[in-house]
Coordinates of N, CA, C and O in Angstrom, one line a residue:
X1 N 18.3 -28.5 -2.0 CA 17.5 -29.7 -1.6 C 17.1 -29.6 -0.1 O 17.9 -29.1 0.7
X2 N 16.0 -30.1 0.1 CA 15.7 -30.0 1.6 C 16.1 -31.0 2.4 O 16.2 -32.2 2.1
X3 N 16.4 -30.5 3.6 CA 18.0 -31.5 4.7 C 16.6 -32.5 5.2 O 16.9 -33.7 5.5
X4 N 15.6 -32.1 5.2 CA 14.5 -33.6 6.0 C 14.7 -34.9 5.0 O 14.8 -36.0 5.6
X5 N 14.6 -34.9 3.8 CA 14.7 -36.1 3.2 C 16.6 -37.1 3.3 O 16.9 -38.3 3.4
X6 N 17.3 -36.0 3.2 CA 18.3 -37.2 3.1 C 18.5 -37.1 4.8 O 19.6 -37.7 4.8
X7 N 18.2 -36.7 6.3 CA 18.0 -36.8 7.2 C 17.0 -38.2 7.5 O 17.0 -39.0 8.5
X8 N 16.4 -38.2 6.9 CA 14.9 -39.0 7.3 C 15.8 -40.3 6.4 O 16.2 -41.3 7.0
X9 N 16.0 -40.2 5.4 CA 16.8 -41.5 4.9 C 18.1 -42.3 6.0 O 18.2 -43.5 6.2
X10 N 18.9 -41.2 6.5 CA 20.0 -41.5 7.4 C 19.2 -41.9 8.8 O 19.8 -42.4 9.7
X11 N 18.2 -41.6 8.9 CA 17.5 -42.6 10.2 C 17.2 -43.9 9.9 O 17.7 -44.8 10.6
X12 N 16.4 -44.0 9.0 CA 15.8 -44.7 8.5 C 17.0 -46.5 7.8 O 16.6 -47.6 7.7
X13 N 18.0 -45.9 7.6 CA 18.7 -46.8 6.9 C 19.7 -46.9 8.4 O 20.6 -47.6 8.3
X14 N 19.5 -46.3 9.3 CA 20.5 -46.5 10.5 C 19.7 -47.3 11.2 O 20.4 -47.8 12.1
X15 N 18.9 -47.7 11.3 CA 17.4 -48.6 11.8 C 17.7 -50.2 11.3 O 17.8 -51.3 11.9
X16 N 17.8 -49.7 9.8 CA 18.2 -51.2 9.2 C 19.2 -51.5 9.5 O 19.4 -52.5 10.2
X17 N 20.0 -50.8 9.1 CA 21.4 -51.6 9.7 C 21.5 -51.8 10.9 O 22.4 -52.6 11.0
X18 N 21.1 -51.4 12.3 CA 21.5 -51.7 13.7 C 20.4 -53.2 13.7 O 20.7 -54.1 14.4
X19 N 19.2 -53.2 12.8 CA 18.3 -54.1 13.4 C 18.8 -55.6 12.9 O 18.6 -56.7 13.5
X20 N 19.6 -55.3 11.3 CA 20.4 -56.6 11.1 C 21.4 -57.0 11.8 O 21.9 -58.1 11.7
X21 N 21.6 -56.3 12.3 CA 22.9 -57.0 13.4 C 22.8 -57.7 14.4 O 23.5 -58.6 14.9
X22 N 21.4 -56.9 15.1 CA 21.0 -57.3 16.4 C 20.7 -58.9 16.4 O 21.0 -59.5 17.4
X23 N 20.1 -59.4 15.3 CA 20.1 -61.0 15.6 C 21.4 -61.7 16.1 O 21.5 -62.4 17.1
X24 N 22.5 -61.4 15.2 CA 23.8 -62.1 15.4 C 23.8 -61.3 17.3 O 23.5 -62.1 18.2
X25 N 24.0 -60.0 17.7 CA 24.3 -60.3 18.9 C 23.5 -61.4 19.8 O 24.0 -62.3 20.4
X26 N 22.5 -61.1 19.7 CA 21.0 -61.4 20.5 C 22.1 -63.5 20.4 O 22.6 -64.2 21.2
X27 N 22.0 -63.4 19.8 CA 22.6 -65.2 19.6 C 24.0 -65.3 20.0 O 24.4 -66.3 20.5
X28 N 24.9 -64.2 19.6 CA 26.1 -64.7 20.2 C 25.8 -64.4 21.8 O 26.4 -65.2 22.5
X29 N 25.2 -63.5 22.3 CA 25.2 -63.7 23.5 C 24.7 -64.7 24.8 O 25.2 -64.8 25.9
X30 N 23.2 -65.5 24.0 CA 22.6 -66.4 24.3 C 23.2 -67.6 24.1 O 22.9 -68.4 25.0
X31 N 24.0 -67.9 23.3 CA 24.3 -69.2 23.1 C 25.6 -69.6 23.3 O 26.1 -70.7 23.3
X32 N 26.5 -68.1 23.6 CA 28.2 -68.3 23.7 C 28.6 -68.8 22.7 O 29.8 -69.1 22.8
X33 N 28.1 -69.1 21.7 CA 29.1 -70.2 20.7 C 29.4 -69.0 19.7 O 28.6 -68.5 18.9
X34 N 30.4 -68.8 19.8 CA 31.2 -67.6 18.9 C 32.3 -68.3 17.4 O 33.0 -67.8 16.6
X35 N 32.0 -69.7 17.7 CA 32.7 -70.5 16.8 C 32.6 -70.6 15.3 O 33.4 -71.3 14.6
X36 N 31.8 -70.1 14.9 CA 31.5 -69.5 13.8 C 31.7 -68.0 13.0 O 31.4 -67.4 11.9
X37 N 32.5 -67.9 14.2 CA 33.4 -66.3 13.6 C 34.7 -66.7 13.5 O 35.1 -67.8 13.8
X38 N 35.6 -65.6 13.0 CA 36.9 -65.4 12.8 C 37.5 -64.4 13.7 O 37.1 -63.3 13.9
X39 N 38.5 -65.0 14.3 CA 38.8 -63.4 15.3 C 39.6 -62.6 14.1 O 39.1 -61.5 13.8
X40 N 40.5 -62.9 13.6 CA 40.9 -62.2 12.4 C 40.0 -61.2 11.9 O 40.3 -60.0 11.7
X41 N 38.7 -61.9 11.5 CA 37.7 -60.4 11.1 C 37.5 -59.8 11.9 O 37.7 -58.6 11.5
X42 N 37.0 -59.9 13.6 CA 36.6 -59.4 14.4 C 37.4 -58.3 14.9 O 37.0 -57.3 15.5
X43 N 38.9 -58.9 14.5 CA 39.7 -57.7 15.1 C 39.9 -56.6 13.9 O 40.1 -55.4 14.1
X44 N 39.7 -57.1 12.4 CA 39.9 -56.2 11.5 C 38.6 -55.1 11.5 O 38.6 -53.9 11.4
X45 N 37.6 -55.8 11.7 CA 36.5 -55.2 12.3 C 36.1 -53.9 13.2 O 35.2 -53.1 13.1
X46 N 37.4 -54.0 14.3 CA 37.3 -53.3 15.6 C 38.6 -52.2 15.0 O 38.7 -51.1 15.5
X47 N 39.4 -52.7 13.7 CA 40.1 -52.0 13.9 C 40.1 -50.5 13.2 O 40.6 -49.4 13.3
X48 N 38.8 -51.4 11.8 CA 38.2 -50.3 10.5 C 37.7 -49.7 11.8 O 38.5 -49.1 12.5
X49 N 36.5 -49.8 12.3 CA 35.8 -49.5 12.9 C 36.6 -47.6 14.2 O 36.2 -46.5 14.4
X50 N 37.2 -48.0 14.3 CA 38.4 -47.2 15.4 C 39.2 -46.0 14.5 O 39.3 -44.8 14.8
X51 N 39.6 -46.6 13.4 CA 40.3 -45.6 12.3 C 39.3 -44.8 11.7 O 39.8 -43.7 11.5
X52 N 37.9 -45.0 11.2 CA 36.7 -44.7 10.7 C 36.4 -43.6 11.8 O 36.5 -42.5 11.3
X53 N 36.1 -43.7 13.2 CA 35.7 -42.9 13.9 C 36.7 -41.5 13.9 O 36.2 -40.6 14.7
X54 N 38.0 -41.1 13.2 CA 38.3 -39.9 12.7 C 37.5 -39.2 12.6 O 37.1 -38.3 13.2
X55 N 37.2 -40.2 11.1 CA 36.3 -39.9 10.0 C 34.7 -39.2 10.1 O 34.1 -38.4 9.4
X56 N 34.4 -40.0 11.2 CA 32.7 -40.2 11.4 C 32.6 -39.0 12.3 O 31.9 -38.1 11.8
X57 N 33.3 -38.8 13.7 CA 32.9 -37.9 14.6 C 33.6 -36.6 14.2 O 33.5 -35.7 15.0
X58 N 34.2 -36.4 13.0 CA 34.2 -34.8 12.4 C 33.3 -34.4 11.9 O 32.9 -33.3 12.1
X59 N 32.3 -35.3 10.9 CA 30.8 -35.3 10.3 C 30.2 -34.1 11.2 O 31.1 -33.8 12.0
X60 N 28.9 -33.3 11.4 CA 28.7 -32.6 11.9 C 27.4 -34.2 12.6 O 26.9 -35.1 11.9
X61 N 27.3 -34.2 14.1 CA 26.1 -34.9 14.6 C 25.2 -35.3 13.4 O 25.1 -34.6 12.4
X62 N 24.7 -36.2 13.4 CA 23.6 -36.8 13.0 C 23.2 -38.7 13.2 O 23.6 -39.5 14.1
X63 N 22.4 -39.0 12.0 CA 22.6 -40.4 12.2 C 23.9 -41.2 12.2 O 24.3 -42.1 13.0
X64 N 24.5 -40.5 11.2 CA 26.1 -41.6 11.1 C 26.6 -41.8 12.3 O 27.2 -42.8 12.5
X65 N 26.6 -40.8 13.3 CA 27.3 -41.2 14.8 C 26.4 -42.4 15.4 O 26.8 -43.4 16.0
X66 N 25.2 -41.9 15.2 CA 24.3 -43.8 16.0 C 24.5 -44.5 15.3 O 24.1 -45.6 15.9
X67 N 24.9 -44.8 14.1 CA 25.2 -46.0 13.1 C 26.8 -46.2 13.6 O 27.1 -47.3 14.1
X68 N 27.2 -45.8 13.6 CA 29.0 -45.6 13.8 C 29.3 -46.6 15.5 O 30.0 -47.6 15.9
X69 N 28.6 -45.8 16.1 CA 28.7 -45.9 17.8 C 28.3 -46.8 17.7 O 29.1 -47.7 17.9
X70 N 27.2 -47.3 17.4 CA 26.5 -48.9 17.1 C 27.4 -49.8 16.8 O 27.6 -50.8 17.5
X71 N 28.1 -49.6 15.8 CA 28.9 -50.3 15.4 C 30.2 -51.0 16.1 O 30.7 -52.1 16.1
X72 N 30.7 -49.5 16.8 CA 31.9 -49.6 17.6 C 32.0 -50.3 18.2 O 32.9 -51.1 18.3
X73 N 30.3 -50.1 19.6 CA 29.5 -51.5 20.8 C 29.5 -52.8 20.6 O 30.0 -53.8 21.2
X74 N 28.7 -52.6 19.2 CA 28.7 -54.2 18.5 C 30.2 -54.8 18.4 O 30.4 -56.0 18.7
X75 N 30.8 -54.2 18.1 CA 32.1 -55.2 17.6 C 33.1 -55.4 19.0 O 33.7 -56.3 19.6
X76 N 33.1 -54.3 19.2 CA 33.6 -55.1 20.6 C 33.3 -55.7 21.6 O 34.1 -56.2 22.4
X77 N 31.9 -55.6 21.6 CA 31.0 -56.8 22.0 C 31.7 -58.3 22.0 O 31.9 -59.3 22.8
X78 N 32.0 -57.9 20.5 CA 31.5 -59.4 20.1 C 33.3 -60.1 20.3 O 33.6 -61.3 20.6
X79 N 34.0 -59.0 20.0 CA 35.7 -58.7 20.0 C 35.6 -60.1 22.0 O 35.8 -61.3 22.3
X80 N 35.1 -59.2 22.6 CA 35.4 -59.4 24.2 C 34.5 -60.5 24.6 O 35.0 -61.4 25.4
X81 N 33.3 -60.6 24.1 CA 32.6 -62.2 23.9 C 33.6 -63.4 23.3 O 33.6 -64.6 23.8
X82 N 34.6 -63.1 22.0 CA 35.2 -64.3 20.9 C 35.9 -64.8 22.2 O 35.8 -65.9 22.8
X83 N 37.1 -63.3 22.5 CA 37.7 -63.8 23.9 C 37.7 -64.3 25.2 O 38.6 -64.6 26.0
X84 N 36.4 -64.3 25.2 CA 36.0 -64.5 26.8 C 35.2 -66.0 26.7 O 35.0 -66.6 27.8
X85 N 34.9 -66.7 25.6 CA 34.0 -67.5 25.5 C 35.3 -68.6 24.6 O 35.0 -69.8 24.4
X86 N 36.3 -68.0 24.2 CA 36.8 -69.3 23.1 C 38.0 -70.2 24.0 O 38.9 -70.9 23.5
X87 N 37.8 -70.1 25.3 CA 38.2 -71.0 26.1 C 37.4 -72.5 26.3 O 37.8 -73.6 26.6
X88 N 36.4 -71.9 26.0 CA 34.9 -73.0 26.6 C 35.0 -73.8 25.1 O 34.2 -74.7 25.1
X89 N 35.6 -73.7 24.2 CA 35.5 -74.5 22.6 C 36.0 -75.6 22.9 O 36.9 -75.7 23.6
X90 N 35.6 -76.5 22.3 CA 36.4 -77.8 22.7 C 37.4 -77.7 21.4 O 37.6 -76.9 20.4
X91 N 37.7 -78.5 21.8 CA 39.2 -78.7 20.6 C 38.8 -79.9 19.1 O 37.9 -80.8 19.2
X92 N 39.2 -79.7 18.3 CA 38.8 -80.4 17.0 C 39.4 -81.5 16.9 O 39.3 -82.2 16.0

């Protein structure tokens, strides 16, 4: 089989997935209100994420590393935003 098609799919589907995400940062960063997450996920998140990267950066280069690395940014992003911003929460 020829490597341009499932290449061109692994771009292509690394596109979608960074560009769904980008809303939630684009807003958690704009609005600070992270109160609608779980840090529990966020850290399970950061932690698949960390264990996965074994996995990911033996792969030979390609898309999965900008999907992966994306991912890593994103969540600790958001890991270091939950924490930096859930002081500012008011209390219930």
């Amino acid at each position: 089989m020829d490597r341009t098609i499932p290449l061109l799919a692994g771009v292509v589907s690394t596109v979608i997935f960074a560009c769904s995400t980008l809303p939630m940062l684009v807003k958690a960063a704009r609005t600070k209100d992270l109160s609608s997450y779980s840090l529990g996920n966020i850290l399970l998140s950061n932690l698949g994420n960390v264990v996965h990267s074994v996995y990911v950066f033996h792969l030979p280069a390609g898309p999965i590393w900008a999907l992966h690395t994306f991912y890593l940014l994103s969540t600790a992003m958001m890991l270091v935003w939950y924490l930096r911003y859930a002081k500012r929460r008011r209390p219930v």
